XYZ file of C-alpha atoms in Angstrom:
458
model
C 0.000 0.000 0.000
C 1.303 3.577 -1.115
C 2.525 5.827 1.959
C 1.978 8.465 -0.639
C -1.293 8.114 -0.675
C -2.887 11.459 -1.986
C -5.104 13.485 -0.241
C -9.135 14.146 -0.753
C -10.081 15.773 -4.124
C -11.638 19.098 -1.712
C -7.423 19.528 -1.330
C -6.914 18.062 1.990
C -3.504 16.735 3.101
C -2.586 12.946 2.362
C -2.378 10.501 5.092
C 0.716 10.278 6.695
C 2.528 6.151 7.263
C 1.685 6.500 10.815
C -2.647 7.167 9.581
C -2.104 3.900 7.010
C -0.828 1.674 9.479
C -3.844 3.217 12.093
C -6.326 2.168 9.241
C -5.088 -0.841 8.609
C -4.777 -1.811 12.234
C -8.634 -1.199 12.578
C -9.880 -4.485 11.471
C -7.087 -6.934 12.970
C -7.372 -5.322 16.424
C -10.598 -5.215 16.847
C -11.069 -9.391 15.639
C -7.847 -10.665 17.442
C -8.675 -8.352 21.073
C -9.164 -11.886 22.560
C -5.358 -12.751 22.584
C -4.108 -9.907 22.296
C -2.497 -8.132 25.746
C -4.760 -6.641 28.019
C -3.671 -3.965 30.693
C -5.898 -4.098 33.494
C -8.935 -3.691 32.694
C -8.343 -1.974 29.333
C -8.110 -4.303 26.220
C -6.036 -4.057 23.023
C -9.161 -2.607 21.188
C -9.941 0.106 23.593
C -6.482 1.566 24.082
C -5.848 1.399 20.188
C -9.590 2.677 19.558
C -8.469 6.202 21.130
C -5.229 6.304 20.294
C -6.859 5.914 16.777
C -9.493 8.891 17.683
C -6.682 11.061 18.607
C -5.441 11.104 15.570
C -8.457 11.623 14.042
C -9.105 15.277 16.086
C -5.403 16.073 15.600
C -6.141 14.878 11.309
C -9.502 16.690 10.928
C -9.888 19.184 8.399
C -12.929 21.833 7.618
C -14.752 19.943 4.895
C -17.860 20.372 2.997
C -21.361 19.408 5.012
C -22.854 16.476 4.321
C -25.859 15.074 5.609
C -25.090 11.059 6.586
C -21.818 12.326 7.816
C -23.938 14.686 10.419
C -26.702 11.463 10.788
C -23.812 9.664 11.824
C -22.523 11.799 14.562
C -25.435 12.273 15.947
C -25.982 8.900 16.911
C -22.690 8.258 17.841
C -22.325 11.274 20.161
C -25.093 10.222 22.691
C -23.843 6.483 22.061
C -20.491 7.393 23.776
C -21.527 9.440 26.325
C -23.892 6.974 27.334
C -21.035 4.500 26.901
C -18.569 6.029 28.967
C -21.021 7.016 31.706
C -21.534 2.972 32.205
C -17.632 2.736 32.088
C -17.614 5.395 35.342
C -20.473 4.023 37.288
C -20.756 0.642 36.136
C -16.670 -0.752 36.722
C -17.700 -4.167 38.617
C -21.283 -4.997 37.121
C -21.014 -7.884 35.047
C -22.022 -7.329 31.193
C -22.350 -3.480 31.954
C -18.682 -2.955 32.461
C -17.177 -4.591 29.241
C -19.752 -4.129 26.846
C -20.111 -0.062 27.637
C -15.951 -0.441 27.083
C -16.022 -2.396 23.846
C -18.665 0.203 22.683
C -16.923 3.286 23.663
C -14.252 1.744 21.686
C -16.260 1.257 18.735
C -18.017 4.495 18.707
C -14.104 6.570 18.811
C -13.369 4.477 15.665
C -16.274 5.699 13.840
C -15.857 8.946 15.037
C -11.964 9.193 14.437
C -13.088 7.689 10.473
C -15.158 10.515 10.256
C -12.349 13.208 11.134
C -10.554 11.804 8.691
C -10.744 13.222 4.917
C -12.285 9.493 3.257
C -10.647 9.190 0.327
C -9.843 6.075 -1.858
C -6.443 5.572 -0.161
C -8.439 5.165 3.106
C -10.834 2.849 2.006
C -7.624 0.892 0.550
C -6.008 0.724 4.192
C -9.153 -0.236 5.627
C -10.255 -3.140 2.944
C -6.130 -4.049 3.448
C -6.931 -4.377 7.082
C -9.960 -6.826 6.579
C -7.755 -8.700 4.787
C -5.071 -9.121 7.460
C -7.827 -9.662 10.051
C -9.611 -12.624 7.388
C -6.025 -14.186 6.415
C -4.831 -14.508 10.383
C -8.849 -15.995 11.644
C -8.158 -18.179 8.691
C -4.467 -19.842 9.628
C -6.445 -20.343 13.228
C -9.011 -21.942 11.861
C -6.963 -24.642 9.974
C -5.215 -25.308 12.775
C -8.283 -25.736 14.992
C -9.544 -27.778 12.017
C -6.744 -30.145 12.162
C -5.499 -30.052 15.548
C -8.141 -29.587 18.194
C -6.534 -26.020 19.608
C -9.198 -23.343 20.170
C -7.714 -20.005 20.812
C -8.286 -18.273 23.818
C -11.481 -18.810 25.275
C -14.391 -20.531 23.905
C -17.988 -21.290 24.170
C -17.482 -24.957 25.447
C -15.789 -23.365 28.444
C -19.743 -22.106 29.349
C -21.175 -25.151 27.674
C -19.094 -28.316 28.386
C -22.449 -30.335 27.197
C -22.711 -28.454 23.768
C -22.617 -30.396 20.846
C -21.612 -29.988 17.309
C -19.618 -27.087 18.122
C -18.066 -25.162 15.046
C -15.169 -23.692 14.335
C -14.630 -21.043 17.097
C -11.064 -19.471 16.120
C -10.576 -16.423 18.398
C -14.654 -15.525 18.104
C -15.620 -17.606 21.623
C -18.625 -18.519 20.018
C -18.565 -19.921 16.411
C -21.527 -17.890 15.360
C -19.238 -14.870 16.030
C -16.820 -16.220 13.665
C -19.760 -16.945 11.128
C -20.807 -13.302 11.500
C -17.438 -11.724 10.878
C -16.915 -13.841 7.395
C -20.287 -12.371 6.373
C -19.047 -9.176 7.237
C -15.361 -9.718 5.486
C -16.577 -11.346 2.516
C -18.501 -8.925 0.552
C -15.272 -6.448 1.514
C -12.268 -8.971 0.776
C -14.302 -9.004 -2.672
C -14.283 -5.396 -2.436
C -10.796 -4.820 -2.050
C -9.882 -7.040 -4.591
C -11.428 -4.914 -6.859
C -10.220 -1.504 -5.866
C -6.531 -2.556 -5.118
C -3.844 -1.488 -7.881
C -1.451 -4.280 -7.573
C -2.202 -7.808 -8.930
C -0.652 -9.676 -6.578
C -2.818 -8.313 -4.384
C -5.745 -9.021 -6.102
C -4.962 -12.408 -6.366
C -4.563 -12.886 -2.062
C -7.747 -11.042 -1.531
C -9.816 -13.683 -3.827
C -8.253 -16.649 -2.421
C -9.367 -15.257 1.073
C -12.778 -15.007 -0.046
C -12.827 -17.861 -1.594
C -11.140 -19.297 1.416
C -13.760 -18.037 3.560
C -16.876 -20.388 2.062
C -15.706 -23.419 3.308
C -14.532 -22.122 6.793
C -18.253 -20.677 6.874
C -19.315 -24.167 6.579
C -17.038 -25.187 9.391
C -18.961 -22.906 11.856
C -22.008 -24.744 11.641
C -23.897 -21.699 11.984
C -27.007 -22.274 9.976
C -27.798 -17.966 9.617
C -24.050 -17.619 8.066
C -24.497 -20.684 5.632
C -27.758 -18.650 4.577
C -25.475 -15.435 3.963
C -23.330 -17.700 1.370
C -26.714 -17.979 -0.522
C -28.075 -14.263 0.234
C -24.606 -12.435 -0.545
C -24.065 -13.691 -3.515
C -27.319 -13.357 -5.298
C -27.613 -9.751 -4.253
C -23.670 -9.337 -6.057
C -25.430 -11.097 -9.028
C -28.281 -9.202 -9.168
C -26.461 -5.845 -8.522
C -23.395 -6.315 -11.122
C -25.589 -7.731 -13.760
C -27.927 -6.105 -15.949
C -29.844 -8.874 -17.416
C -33.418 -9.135 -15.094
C -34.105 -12.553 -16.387
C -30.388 -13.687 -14.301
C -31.069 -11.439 -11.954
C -34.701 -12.931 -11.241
C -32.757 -16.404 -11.300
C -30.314 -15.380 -8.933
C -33.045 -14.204 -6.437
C -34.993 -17.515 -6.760
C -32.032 -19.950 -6.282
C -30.695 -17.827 -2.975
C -34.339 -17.887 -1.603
C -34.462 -21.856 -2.625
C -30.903 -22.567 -1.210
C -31.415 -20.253 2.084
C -34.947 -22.177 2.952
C -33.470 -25.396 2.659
C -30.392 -24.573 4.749
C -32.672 -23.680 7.952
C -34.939 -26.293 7.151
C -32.063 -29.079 6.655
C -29.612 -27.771 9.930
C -33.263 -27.308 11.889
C -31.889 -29.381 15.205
C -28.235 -29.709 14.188
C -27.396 -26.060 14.851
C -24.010 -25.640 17.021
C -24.641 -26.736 20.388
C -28.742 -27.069 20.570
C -29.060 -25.851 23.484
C -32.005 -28.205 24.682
C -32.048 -31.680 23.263
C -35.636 -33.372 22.865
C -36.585 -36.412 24.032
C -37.976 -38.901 21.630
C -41.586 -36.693 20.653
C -41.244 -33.814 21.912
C -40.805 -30.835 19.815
C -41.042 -26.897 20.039
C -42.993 -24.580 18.100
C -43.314 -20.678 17.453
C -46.831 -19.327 17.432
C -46.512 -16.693 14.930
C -49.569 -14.759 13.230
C -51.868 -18.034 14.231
C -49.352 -20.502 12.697
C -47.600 -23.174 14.420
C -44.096 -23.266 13.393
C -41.738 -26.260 14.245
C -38.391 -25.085 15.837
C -35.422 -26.787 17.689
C -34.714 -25.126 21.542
C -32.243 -22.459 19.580
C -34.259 -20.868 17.541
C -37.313 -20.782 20.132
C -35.219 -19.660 23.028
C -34.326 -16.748 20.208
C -37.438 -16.187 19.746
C -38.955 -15.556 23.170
C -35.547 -13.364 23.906
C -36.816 -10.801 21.289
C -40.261 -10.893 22.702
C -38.980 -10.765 25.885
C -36.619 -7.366 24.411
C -40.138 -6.052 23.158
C -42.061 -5.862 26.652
C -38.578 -4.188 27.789
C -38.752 -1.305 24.787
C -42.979 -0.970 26.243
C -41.664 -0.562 29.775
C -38.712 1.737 29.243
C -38.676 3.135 25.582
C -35.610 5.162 26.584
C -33.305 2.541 26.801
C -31.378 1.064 29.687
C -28.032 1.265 28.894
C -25.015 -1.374 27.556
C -26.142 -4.750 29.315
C -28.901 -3.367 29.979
C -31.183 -6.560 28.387
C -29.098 -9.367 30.662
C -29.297 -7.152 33.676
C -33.250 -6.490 33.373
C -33.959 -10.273 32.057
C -31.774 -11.662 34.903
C -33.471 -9.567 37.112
C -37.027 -9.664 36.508
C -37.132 -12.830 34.401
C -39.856 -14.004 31.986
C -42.551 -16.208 31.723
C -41.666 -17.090 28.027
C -39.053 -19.767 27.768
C -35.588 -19.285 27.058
C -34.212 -22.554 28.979
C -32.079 -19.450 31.019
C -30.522 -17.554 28.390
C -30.719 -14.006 29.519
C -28.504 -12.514 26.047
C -30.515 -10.943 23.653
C -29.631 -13.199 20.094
C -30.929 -10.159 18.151
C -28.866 -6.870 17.786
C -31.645 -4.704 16.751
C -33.813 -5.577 20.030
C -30.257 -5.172 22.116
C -29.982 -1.852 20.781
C -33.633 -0.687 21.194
C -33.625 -2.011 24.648
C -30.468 -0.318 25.878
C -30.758 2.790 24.015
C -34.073 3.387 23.196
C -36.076 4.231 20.627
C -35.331 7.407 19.401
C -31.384 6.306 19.011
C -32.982 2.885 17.393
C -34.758 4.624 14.718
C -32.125 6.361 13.990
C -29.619 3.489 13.304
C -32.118 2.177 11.143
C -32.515 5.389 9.276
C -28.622 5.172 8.652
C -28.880 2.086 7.786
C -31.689 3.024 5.066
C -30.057 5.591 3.699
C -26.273 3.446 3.142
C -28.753 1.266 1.290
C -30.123 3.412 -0.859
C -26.968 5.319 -1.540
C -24.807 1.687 -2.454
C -28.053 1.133 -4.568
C -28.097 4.679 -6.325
C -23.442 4.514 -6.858
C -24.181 0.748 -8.293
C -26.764 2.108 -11.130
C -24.606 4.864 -11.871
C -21.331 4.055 -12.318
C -19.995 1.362 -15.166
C -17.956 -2.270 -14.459
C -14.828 -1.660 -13.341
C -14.912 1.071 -11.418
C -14.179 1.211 -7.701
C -17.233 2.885 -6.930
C -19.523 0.183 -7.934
C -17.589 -2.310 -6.483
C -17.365 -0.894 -3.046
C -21.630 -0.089 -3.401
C -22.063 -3.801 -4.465
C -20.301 -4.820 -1.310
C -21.688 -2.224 0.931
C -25.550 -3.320 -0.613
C -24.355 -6.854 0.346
C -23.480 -6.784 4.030
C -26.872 -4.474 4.656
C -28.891 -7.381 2.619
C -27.113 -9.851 5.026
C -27.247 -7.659 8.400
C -30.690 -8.975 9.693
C -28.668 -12.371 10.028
C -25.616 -11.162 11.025
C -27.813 -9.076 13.948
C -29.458 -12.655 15.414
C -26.275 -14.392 15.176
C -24.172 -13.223 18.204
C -25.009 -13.775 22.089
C -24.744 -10.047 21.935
C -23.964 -8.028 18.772
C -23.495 -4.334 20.785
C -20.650 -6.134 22.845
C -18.696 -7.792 20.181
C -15.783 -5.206 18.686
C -15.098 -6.455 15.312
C -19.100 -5.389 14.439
C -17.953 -1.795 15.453
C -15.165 -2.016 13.313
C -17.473 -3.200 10.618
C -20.120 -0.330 11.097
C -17.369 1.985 11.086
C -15.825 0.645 7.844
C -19.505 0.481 6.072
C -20.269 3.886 7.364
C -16.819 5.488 5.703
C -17.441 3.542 2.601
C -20.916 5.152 2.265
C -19.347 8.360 3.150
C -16.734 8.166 0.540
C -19.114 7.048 -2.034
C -21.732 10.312 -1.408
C -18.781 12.539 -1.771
C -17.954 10.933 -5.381
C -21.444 11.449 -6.824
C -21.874 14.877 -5.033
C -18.268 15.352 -7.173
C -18.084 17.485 -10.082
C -15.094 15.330 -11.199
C -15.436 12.193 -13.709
C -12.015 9.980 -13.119
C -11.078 7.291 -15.062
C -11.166 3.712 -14.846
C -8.524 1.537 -12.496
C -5.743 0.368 -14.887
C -5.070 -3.397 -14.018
C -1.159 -2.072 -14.466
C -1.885 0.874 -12.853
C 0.704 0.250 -9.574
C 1.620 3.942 -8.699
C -2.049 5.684 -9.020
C -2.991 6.826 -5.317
C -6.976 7.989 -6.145
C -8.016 6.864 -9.165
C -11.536 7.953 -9.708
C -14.245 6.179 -11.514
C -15.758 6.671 -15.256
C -19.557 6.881 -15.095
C -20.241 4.506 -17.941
C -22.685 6.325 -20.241
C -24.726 2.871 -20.222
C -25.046 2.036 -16.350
């Protein structure tokens, strides 16, 4: 990766070696925090996330307004200071304590992004960083896969009775690991695309490619849907034909059915075994719906997270849902799971509903941009790749969101919002550009920002 890289096209200084390596650090830190040192209380990921914000406030230049830059900081400014009030008063509560730290973590990275002048060369040093973070989880897994190790610790520590546990790597829980390689995918494919050197190109594909097989490994039946889901929205957005594109949609809906129908009862550690006869159902809109102990105990969690959001609408704070379910309890049953399963009810519950609806507006609005960039610019450009992959991990979020314990307490999905949120950003300042660049040369080892033709066809 260029040192040189140039700056913004508003005339903005280019990043210094010391802002590349901070980019590129982003990703790795915040997916290997589990073995990496720890002072005290204070992990890897939270020192590095404000060292990283620093440099952000001392980096910031005046630039031009723009509106999901502002949408963005204001959610994340109440987000930390609600975050680092729980750090103050809540040192020694369990869940409260390291989840409000992991968050104020992840809310400085986003913010420090956001100082930052988002041009190509930082989206390169953050797509490098993915890279680093997929090609390291990757050597771990093939060693768990073939020795036994787990790294750091796991969720059979918790569960010594679980069965058909997946590949866990560093993630504790191999649905963590399953939710990061739906994040990385879409971006290793990304990167690929946007780098300048063709060695390069050539490591980030294998890594995605890499990464469909070690999805398998987790066992996680909501990532092996993602391998169906992903793709077909790639297909349908790259592709201009509507009779593939109508094909594509069909076969992912086909394939991701029969994955949760086929792995119903064989997900990673079920947490409830039946007996011969028994069985467990959803009731849902008068329909009985069969469902193994998992996906019932998820279930009732989110119900349980909606009579929290009736009873407090303004949130209760990181760990909030575990405190208030372990303390009040529930009539529904969750066979004593007290984590949430479901980010989007995690983060109503703990930070209400205004802040909720205002993720989801973000959200929205990244969707609808990566959706606008992909129609507008032609094959080839860096643009449309980086909207194809941005429109991929949204499509995929509402599995990514149910497949963690806890999705607001896990850092490499801050690092992920933070990377989607700066690719979005980048790609509103190109089309609010005056500027038409050209295409990325395949030879093309030296250019620092090349720009992207708007093909007179898209």
């Amino acid at each position: 990766m260029s040192a040189n890289g140039t700056s913004s096209q508003m005339g903005h200084r280019p990043l210094t070696r010391v802002g590349i390596l901070l980019l590129a650090l982003i990703a790795p830190v915040s997916v290997l925090n589990p073995v990496l040192p720890h002072l005290g209380p204070v992990s890897a990921f939270a020192g590095f996330s404000v060292l990283f914000f620093v440099y952000g406030l001392l980096h910031m230049r005046k630039q031009k307004p723009d509106s999901l830059r502002q949408l963005v900081v204001l959610l994340c400014v109440p987000l930390l200071a609600i975050s680092l009030l729980a750090v103050v008063n809540g040192f020694n509560v369990q869940y409260v304590f390291p989840q409000a730290v992991v968050m104020s973590g992840g809310v400085f990275i986003a913010l420090g992004l956001l100082a930052l002048p988002l041009s190509i060369n930082v989206i390169r040093s953050l797509m490098f960083g993915v890279l680093f973070a997929s090609l390291c989880t990757s050597l771990f897994a093939l060693i768990e896969i073939t020795t036994g190790r787990h790294f750091g610790a796991t969720y059979l520590d918790a569960n010594p009775d679980a069965t058909k546990l997946g590949v866990v790597t560093v993630f504790y829980n191999p649905n963590n690991y399953a939710a990061f390689l739906a994040l990385a995918i879409p971006l290793l494919l990304a990167g690929a695309a946007i780098t300048t050197r063709r060695w390069l190109r050539v490591i980030y594909v294998l890594a995605a490619i890499v990464s469909v097989p070690l999805m398998v490994a987790t066992s996680s039946r909501f990532g092996l849907a993602t391998l169906f889901i992903a793709p077909a929205t790639w297909i349908f957005l790259r592709l201009r034909s509507h009779v593939t594109q109508a094909i594509a949609f069909v076969l992912t809906l086909v394939g991701a059915v029969l994955i949760l129908r086929f792995q119903q009862g064989s997900a990673a550690g079920d947490i409830a075994p039946t007996r011969a006869g028994d069985s467990y159902t959803i009731d849902f809109l008068g329909l009985q719906i069969p469902a193994d102990s998992s996906l019932l105990a998820r279930w009732n969690l989110s119900l349980n997270g909606l009579d929290m959001m009736a009873q407090n609408p303004l949130g209760s704070g990181p760990g909030g849902y575990t405190v208030t379910a372990q303390a009040e309890g529930s009539s529904r049953l969750t066979f004593n799971i007290t984590n949430p399963h479901n980010g989007a009810i995690e983060f109503f519950t703990q930070f209400g509903v205004l802040l909720g609806i205002l993720a989801v507006v973000i959200t929205v609005a990244l969707f609808a941009l990566s959706i606008r960039t992909n129609s507008r610019y032609g094959k080839g450009t860096p643009e449309r790749a980086l909207a194809s992959a941005l429109a991929c991990v949204i499509t995929v979020l509402p599995l990514i969101l149910v497949m963690n314990s806890s999705f607001v307490g896990v850092p490499h999905e801050w690092a992920g919002f933070a990377t989607c949120v700066a690719i979005g950003v980048y790609l509103r300042s190109q089309s609010l550009s005056a500027t038409i660049p050209k295409r990325i040369q395949p030879d093309d080892e030296t250019a620092s920002e090349p720009p992207a033709q708007i093909s007179a066809g898209a």
